[in-house]
XYZ file of C-alpha atoms in Angstrom:
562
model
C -20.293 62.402 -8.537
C -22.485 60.438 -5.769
C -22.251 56.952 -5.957
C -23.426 54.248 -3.104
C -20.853 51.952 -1.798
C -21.973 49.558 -3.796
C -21.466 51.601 -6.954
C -18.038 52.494 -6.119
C -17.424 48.837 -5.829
C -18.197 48.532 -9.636
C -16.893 51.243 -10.831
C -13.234 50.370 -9.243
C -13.617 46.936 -10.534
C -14.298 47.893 -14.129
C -11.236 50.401 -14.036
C -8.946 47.094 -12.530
C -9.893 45.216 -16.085
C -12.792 42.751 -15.031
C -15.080 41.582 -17.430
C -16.690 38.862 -15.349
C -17.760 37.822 -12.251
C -18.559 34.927 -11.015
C -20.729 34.471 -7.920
C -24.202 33.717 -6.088
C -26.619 36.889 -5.007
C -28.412 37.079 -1.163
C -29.968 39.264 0.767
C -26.530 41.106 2.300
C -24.607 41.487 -1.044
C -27.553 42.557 -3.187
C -26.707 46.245 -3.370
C -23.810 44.824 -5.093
C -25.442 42.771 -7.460
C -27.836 46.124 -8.108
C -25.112 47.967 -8.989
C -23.706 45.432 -11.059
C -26.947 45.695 -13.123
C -26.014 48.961 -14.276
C -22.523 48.039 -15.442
C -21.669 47.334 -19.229
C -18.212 46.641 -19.139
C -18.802 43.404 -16.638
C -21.349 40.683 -17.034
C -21.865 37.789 -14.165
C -21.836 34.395 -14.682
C -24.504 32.614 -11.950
C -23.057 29.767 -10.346
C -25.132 27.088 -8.260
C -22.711 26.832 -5.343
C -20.341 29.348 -3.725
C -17.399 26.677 -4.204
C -18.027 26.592 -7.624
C -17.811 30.725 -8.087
C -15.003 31.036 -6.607
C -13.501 27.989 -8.436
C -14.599 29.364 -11.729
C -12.888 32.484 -10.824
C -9.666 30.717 -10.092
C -9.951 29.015 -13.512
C -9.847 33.003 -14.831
C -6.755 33.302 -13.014
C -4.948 30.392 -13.797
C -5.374 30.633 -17.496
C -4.854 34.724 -17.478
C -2.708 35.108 -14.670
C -4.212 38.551 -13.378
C -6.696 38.778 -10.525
C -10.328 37.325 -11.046
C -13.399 38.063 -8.846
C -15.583 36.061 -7.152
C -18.732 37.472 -5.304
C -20.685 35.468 -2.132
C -23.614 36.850 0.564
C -22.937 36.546 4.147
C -23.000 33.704 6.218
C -23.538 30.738 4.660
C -22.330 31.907 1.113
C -18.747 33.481 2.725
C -18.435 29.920 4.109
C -19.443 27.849 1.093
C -16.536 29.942 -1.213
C -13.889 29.815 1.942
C -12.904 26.539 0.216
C -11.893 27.998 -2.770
C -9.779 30.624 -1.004
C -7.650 28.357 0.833
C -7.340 26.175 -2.284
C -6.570 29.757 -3.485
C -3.833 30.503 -1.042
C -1.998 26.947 -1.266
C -1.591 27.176 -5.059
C -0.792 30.965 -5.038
C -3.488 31.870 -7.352
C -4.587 35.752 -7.393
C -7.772 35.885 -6.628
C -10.318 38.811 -5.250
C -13.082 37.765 -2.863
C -16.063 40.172 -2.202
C -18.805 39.210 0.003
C -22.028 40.531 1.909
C -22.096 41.089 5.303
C -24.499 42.131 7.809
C -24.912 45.849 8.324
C -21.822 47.232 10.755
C -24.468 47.936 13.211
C -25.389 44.074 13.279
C -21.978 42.812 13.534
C -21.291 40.525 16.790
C -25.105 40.517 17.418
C -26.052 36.678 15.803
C -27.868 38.414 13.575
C -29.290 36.541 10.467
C -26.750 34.698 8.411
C -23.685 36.545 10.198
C -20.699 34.779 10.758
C -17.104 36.067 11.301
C -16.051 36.290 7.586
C -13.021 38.672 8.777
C -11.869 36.109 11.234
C -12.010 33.080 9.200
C -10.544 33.956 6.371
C -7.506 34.914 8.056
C -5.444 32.346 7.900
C -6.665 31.478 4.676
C -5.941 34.536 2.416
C -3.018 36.884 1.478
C -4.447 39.739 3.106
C -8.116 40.405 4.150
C -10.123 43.675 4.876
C -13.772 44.804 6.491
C -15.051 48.156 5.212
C -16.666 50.501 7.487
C -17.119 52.842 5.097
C -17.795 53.455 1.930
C -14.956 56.210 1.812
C -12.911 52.662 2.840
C -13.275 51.113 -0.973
C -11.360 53.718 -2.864
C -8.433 52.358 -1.353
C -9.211 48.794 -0.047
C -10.184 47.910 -3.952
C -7.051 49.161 -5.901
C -5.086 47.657 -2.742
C -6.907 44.259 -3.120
C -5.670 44.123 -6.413
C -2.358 44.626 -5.956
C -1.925 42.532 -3.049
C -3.698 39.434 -4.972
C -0.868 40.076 -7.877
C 2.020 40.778 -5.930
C 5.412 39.223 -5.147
C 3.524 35.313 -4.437
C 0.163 35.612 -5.391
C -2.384 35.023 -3.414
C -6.213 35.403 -2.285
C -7.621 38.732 -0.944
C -10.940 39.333 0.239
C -13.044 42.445 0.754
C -15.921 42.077 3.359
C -18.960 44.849 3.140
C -21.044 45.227 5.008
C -24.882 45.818 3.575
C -25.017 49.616 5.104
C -21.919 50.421 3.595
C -22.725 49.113 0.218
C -26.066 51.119 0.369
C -23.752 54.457 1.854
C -24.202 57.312 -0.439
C -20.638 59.463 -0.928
C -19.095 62.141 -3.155
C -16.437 60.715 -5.497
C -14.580 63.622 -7.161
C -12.450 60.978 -9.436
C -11.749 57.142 -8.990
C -8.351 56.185 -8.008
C -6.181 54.250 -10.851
C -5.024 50.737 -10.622
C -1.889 50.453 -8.090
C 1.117 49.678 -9.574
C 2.792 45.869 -8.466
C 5.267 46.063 -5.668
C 8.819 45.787 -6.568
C 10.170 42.317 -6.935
C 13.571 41.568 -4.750
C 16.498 41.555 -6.428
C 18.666 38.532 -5.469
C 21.754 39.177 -3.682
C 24.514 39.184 -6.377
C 27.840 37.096 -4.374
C 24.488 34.346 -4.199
C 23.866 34.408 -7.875
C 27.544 34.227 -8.412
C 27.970 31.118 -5.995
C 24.856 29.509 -7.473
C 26.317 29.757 -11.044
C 29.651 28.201 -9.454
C 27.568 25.269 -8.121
C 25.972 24.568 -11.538
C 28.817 24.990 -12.875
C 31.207 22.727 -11.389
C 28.209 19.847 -10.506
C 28.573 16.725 -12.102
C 25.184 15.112 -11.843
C 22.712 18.739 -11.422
C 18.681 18.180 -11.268
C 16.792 21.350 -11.887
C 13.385 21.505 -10.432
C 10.418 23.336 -12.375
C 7.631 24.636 -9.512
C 4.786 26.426 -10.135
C 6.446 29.647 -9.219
C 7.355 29.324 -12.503
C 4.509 29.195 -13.985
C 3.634 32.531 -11.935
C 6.523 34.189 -13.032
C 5.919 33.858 -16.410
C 9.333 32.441 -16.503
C 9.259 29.219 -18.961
C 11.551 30.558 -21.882
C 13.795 31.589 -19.381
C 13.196 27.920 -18.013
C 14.445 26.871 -21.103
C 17.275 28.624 -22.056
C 18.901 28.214 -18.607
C 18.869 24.278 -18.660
C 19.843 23.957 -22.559
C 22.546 26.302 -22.090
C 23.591 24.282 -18.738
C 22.509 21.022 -20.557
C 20.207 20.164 -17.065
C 17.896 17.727 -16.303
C 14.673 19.342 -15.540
C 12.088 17.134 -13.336
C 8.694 19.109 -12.374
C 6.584 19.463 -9.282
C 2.584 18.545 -10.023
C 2.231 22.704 -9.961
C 4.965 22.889 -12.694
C 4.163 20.631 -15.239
C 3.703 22.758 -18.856
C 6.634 25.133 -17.961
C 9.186 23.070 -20.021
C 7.340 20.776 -22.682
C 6.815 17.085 -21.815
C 8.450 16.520 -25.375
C 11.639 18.226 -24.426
C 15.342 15.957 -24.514
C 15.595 17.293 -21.089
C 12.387 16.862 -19.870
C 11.784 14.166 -16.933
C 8.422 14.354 -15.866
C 7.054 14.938 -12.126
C 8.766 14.000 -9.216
C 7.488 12.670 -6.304
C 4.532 10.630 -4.973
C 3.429 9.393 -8.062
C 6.442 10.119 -10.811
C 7.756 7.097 -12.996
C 10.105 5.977 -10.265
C 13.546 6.442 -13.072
C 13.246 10.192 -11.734
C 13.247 9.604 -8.243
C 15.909 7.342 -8.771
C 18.085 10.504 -10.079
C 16.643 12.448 -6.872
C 19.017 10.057 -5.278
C 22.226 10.215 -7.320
C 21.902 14.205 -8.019
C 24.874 15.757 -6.834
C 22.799 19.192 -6.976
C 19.491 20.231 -7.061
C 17.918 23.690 -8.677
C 14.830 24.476 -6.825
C 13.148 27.219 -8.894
C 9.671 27.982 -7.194
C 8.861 25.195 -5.583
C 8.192 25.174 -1.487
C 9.276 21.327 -0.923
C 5.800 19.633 -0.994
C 5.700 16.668 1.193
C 3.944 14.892 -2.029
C 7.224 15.885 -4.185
C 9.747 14.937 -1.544
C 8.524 12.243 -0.052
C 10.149 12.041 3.538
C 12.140 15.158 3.380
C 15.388 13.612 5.402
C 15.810 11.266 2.406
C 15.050 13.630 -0.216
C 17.882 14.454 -2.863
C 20.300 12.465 0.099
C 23.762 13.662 -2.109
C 22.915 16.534 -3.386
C 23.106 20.016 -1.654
C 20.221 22.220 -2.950
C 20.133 26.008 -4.717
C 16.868 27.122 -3.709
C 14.891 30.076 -5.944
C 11.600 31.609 -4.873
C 10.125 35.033 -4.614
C 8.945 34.187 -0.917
C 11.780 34.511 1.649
C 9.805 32.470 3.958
C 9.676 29.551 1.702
C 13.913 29.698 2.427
C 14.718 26.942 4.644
C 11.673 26.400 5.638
C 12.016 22.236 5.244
C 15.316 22.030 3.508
C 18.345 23.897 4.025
C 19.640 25.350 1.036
C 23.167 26.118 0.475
C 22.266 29.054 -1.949
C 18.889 31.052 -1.238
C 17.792 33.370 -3.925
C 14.912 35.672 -3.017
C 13.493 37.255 -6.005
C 11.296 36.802 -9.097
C 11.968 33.656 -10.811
C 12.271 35.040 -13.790
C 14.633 37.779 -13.034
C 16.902 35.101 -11.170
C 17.229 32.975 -13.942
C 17.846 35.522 -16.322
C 20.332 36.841 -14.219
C 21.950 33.281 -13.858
C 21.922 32.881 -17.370
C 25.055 34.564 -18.530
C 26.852 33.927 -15.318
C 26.544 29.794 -16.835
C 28.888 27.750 -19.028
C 27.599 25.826 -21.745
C 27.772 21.923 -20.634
C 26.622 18.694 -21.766
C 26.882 16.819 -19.308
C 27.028 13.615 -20.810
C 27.716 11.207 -18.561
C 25.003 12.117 -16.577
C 22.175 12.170 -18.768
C 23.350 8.671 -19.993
C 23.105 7.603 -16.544
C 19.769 8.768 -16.368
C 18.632 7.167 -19.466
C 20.363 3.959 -17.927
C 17.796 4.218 -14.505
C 14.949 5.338 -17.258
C 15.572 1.808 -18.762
C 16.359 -0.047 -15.692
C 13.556 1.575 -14.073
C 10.868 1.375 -16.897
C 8.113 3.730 -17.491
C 4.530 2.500 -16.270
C 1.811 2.169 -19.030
C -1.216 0.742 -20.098
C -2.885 0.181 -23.225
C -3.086 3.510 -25.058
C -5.026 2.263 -27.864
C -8.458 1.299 -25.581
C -11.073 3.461 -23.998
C -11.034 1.280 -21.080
C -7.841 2.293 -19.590
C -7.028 5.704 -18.266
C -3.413 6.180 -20.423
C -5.960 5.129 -23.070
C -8.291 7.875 -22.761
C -5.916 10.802 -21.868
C -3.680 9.724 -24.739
C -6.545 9.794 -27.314
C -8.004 13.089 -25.820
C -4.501 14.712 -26.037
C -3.943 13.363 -29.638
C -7.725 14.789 -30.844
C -7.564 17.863 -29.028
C -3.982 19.438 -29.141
C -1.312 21.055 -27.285
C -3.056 24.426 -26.761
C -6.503 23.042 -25.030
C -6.554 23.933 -21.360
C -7.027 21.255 -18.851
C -8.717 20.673 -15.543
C -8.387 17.861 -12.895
C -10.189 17.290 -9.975
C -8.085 15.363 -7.511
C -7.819 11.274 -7.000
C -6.178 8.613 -9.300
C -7.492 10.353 -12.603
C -5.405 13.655 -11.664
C -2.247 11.267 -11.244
C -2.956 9.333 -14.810
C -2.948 12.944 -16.012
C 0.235 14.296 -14.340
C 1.601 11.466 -15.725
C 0.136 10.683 -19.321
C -0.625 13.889 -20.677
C 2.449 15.843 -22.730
C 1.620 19.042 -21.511
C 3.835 21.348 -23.829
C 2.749 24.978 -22.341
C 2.647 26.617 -19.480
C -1.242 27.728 -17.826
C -2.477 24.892 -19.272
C -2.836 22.410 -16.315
C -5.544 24.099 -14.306
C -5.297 21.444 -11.004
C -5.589 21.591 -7.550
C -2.136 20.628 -5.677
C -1.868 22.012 -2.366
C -5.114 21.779 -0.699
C -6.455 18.695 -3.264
C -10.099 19.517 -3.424
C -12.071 17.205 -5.297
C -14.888 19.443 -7.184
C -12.303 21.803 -8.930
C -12.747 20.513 -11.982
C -15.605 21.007 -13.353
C -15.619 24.952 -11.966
C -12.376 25.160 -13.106
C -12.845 24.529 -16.776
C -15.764 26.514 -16.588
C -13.092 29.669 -15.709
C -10.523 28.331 -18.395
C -13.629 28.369 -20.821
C -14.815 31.900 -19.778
C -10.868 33.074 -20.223
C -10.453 31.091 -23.434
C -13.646 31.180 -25.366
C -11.531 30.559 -28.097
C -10.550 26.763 -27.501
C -12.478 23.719 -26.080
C -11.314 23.016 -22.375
C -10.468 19.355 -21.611
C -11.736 18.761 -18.181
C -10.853 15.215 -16.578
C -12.498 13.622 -13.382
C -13.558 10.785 -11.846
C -17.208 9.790 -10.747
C -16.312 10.864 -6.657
C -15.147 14.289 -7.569
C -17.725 14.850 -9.710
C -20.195 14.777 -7.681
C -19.023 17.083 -5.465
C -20.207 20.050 -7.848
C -22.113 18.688 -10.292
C -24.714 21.574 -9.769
C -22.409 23.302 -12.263
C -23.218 21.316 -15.149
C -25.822 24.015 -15.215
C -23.398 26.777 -15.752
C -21.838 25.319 -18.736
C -24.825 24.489 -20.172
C -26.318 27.925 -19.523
C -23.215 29.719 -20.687
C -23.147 27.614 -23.717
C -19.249 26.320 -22.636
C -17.224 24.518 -24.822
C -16.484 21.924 -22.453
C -15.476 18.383 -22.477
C -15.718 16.403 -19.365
C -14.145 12.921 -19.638
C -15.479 11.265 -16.306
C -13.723 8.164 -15.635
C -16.058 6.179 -13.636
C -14.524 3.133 -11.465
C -18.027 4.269 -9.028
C -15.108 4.408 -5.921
C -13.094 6.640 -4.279
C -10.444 5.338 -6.571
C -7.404 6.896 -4.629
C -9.090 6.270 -1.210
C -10.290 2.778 -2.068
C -6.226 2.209 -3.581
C -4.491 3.170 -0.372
C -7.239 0.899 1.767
C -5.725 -2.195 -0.569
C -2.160 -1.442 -0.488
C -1.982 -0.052 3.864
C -4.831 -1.346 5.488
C -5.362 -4.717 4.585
C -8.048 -4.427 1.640
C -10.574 -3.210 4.462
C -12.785 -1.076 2.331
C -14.453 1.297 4.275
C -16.865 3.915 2.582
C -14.765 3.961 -0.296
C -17.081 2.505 -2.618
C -20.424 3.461 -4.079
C -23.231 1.599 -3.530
C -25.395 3.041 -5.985
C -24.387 3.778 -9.454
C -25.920 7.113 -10.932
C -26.225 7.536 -14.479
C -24.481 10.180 -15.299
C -25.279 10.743 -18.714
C -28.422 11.141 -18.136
C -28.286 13.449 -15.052
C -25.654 15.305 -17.861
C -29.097 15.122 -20.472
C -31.275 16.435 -17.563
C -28.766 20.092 -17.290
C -29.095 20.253 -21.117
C -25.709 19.030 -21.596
C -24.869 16.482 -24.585
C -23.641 12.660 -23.145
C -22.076 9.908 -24.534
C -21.649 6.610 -22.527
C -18.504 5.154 -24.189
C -19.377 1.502 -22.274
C -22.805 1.320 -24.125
C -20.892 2.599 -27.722
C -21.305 0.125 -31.099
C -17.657 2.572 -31.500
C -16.786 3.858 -28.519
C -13.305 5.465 -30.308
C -15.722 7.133 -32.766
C -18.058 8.387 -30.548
C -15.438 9.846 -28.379
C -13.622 11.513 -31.412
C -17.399 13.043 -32.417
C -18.329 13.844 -28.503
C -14.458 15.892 -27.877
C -14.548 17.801 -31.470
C -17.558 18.578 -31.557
C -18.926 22.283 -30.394
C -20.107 22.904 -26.708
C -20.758 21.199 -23.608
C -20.239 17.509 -23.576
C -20.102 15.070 -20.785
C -17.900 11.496 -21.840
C -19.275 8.588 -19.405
C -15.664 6.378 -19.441
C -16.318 3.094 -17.483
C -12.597 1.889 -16.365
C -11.962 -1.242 -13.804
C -12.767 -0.612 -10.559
C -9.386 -2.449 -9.790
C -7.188 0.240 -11.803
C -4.667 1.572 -9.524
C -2.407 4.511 -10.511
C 1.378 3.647 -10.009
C 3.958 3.948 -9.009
C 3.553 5.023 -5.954
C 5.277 6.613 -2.853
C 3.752 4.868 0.527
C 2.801 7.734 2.535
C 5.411 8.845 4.794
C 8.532 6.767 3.002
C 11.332 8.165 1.022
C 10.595 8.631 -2.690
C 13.581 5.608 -3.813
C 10.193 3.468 -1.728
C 7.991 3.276 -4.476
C 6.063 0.986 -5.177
C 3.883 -1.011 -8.109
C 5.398 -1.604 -11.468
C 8.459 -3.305 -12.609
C 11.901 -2.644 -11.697
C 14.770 -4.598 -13.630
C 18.130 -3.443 -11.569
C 17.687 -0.562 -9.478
C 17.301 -1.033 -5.270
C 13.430 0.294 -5.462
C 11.217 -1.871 -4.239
């Protein structure tokens, strides 16, 4: 059969599973988006920005855990959805990149809207390729795919160029998918010493990372720290693997944990690393981090091993595999002591709240949205104080639920994001939280959901600041606010009403805890104006660069924290 490159582009993609894409046409990729016309197994979803295509693609991925796609035009449109690669690449999301490019014969000449798409995304992807052919695709495509999906997922992206989308070839019969690449097997003497470390520990942490979450690995989670009667404390990235609910369940570590858990970082006499790569926001400064405890470190990247903390046990392989491995190689524990001593820090050191009963605060708001809306509803951040409230307030009891950004911290995920999460899950409503500075990052999108007729909730809480900017300017640099607050205060339910989208200003409500009820249960898009004080900071808090036993904010009855 003849198809164009463009064609075979399609075709390939339809036989990999996708069903959607999202993305932005433009003069270099529009062979593509010709092609795509003549498809009926895939349908496109228009985004306004770049950013938010290849954001709604990672909310796909998140919730599914399989490659999405994301299509951009040269120039300007590869740059615009770079963003969402390298936020990508930091949170090992799979994710499949296809943009326009110039023709071949145009490449390195300035030509219109040419930049170095190849070259940029380097250091920002898994793996990258540039066809020069359209004989090139019937491997680069299936390859893509199993790159993006591999061992630690990750971004790839396919540049074309317009030629070689319009290149007419023979196709005798499309390639099938690529199988995944074999996962390591750990080393067995290092699962047998790691089982005699948990074993014989008196005072064991175990760590849940988003490589467990990947892995698919939460039951196993589960039945490795009842078994071992462990302590499990989560990175941001892992929350949902364990539920919050759980008699073993801690909460996040870190920056911005309730500071009883990073008072057990200090006493732990071992600590069970599974997927996590040592995030400066989880360890706080890493000399001080877990001081008495030597570490068992588990994560299907060997160059994640040692990296910032020396482990005394490395396991390379697939989290899942690993723990089920460790499983039976475990005594059954309970550990008594220590999980009384921990209870003794969580009541020395006492849990931060506000008021959960008004609309005013934000434990208030995330507690009555996770009450109204469930356990199963997917949820979406973008990144500031309201993310932390989150990470901290809401009992996340699954895994691929908590669709955030953690290692590159973009503000304007959110609203992209549970745009993905509603195009994966058509079947729930998707809870997406933000605050009025993310927001506006990609509010063009509020024409997507309206368009695609999303069942979205968007609870904005609205403090008109860069709440987590204008918080460290208070507490480190002498209440010198610099271009952290807004001068002008948009009304966003009625820029909501002018997308299309339903609005409800809970300040101006006769009952704001009805309205909210009606506005969240309620069918289809809905934006939820929350005013909360511009003076709400989110705490406790690590100062940047201190240990995480530094914290600071909140009460502390006998422990050394400050």
């Amino acid at each position: 059969m003849k198809l164009t490159g463009a064609q075979l582009t399609i075709r390939l993609l339809e036989s990999e599973g996708i069903r959607i894409i999202s993305g932005i046409p433009g003069g270099a990729n529009l062979p593509l988006y010709d092609a795509l016309a003549e498809s009926t197994q895939i349908r496109h979803v228009l985004a306004r920005h770049e950013q938010g295509a290849g954001f709604i693609a990672q909310g796909m991925a998140r919730i599914s855990g399989r490659p999405e796609v994301c299509f951009a035009t040269s120039g300007p449109g590869a740059t615009n959805i770079l963003t969402a690669i390298a936020d990508a690449k930091l949170d090992s999301i799979p994710l499949v990149c296809i943009t326009g490019q110039v023709p071949a014969s145009m490449i390195g000449t300035d030509a219109f809207q040419e930049v170095d798409t190849y070259g940029m995304s380097i250091p920002i992807t898994k793996h990258n390729f540039l066809a020069r052919s359209a004989a090139e695709l019937l491997e680069m495509v299936p390859q893509a795919f199993q790159l993006a999906a591999s061992g630690r997922p990750g971004p790839v992206l396919i540049d074309i160029p317009k030629d070689v989308q319009k290149e007419l070839i023979e196709v005798d019969a499309l390639p099938q998918p690529l199988p995944l690449d074999a996962t390591p097997m750990a080393d067995q003497n290092a699962l047998q010493c790691a089982a005699a470390l948990i074993n014989t520990a008196q005072r064991p942490l175990f760590c849940i990372g988003g490589g467990v979450v990947h892995a698919n690995a939460s039951s196993a989670t589960q039945a490795l720290v009842e078994k071992a009667a462990l302590p499990a404390t989560m990175t941001l990235m892992g929350l949902g693997a364990l539920p919050a609910d759980h008699s073993l369940a801690l909460g996040m570590l870190g920056m911005h944990a309730q500071r009883f858990v990073n008072m057990a970082l200090e006493e732990c006499d071992l600590f069970i690393a599974a997927g996590m790569r040592f995030d400066d926001r989880a360890t706080g400064r890493l000399a001080q981090f877990c001081p008495n405890a030597k570490i068992v470190h588990i994560d299907i990247d060997p160059s994640e091993m040692n990296k910032l903390k020396s482990a005394e046990v490395a396991l390379v392989g697939d989290v899942k595999e690993v723990l089920e491995a460790l499983l039976p190689l475990l005594e059954t524990q309970s550990h008594t002591a220590w999980l009384e001593r921990i209870e003794q820090l969580r009541t020395a050191c006492p849990v931060v709240t506000g008021d959960r009963n008004s609309l005013s605060t934000p434990e208030g708001l995330i507690h009555q949205a996770a009450q109204l809306l469930g356990a199963d509803t997917p949820v979406t951040t973008d990144v500031g104080q309201h993310q932390m409230w989150t990470a901290q307030y809401y009992p996340f009891q699954r895994p691929r639920r908590w669709l955030t950004s953690g290692g590159l911290g973009t503000m304007g995920f959110g609203l992209p994001a549970a745009i993905g999460a509603a195009l994966a899950r058509p079947d729930s409503p998707v809870l997406c939280i933000s605050g009025d500075g993310s927001l506006m990052m990609n509010i063009q999108e509020l024409a997507t959901a309206v368009e695609e007729r999303l069942n979205i909730k968007i609870v904005l809480m609205n403090n008109n600041a860069l709440g987590l900017v204008r918080q460290q300017q208070e507490l480190f640099y002498g209440a010198r606010y610099i271009a952290s607050q807004f001068p002008l205060a948009p009304d966003f339910t009625m820029i909501a009403q002018g997308f299309g989208m339903s609005a409800v200003d809970l300040g101006a409500a006769s009952d704001p805890k009805a309205a909210f009820a009606e506005a969240l249960l309620n069918p289809g898009p809905c934006l939820i104006h929350a005013p909360i004080g511009a003076n709400e900071n989110v705490f406790p808090m690590v100062p940047p660069g201190a240990a995480n036993a530094e914290m600071i904010g909140g009460e502390c009855n006998t422990c050394s924290c400050v």
